[in-house]
Amino acid sequence: MQQPRPAPRLKAALDQIGAWVLDQPVPQPLEGQCCDRLRPHQIRRELLQSLEASGLGSDNVVEWRWDARQGQARGWLWQAGALQRFRWWRHSGQLTLHEQLHCITTAPLHALT
């Protein structure tokens, strides 16, 4: 028993769709934007645990993103008046910090009246 062949118009439409799909460019890897696709929940949990184990509070994280190709998270921490850039490697748990900005608090300004 032979399977029915699609109608000629349907076959032509299917061929065009197949050619269109194959002609589409391969999407670039996710980089740049800070969205949940770049900050997977499991990675976040492991990162925060690693920060706690290193003596840094997990509430100090300002922003971070995950780089799946390199297996590392990069971002910013705020601790004791300093903004620090960090890198954390998931496979080894290694954490590096680089101070970027150190803020000093002074007395508030007083208006002269």
Coordinates of N, CA, C and O in Angstrom, one line a residue, residues 43 46 66 69-73 88-94:
I43 N 23.1 28.0 38.9 CA 24.4 28.7 38.9 C 24.3 29.8 40.0 O 25.3 29.9 40.7
E46 N 24.8 28.2 43.4 CA 26.1 27.8 43.7 C 27.1 29.0 43.9 O 28.0 29.0 44.7
W66 N 26.4 34.9 33.6 CA 27.0 33.6 33.4 C 27.5 33.5 32.0 O 26.8 33.8 31.0
R69 N 30.3 29.3 27.9 CA 31.5 28.8 27.2 C 32.7 28.7 28.1 O 33.4 27.7 28.0
Q70 N 32.9 29.6 29.0 CA 34.1 29.6 29.9 C 33.8 29.0 31.2 O 34.7 28.8 32.0
G71 N 32.5 28.7 31.5 CA 32.1 28.1 32.8 C 32.4 29.0 34.0 O 32.8 28.6 35.0
Q72 N 32.2 30.3 33.8 CA 32.4 31.3 34.8 C 31.3 32.3 34.9 O 30.6 32.6 34.0
A73 N 31.2 32.9 36.2 CA 30.3 34.0 36.4 C 31.1 35.2 36.6 O 32.2 35.1 37.2
W88 N 34.1 34.1 39.1 CA 34.0 32.8 39.8 C 33.9 31.7 38.8 O 33.1 31.7 37.9
W89 N 34.8 30.7 39.0 CA 34.8 29.5 38.1 C 34.0 28.4 38.8 O 34.3 28.0 39.9
R90 N 33.0 27.9 38.1 CA 32.1 26.9 38.7 C 32.8 25.6 38.9 O 32.6 25.0 40.0
H91 N 33.6 25.1 38.0 CA 34.2 23.8 38.2 C 35.2 23.7 39.3 O 35.3 22.7 40.0
S92 N 35.9 24.8 39.6 CA 36.9 24.8 40.7 C 36.4 25.6 41.9 O 37.0 25.4 43.0
G93 N 35.4 26.4 41.8 CA 35.0 27.2 42.9 C 35.9 28.4 43.2 O 35.7 29.1 44.2
Q94 N 36.9 28.6 42.3 CA 37.9 29.7 42.5 C 37.2 31.1 42.3 O 36.3 31.2 41.4

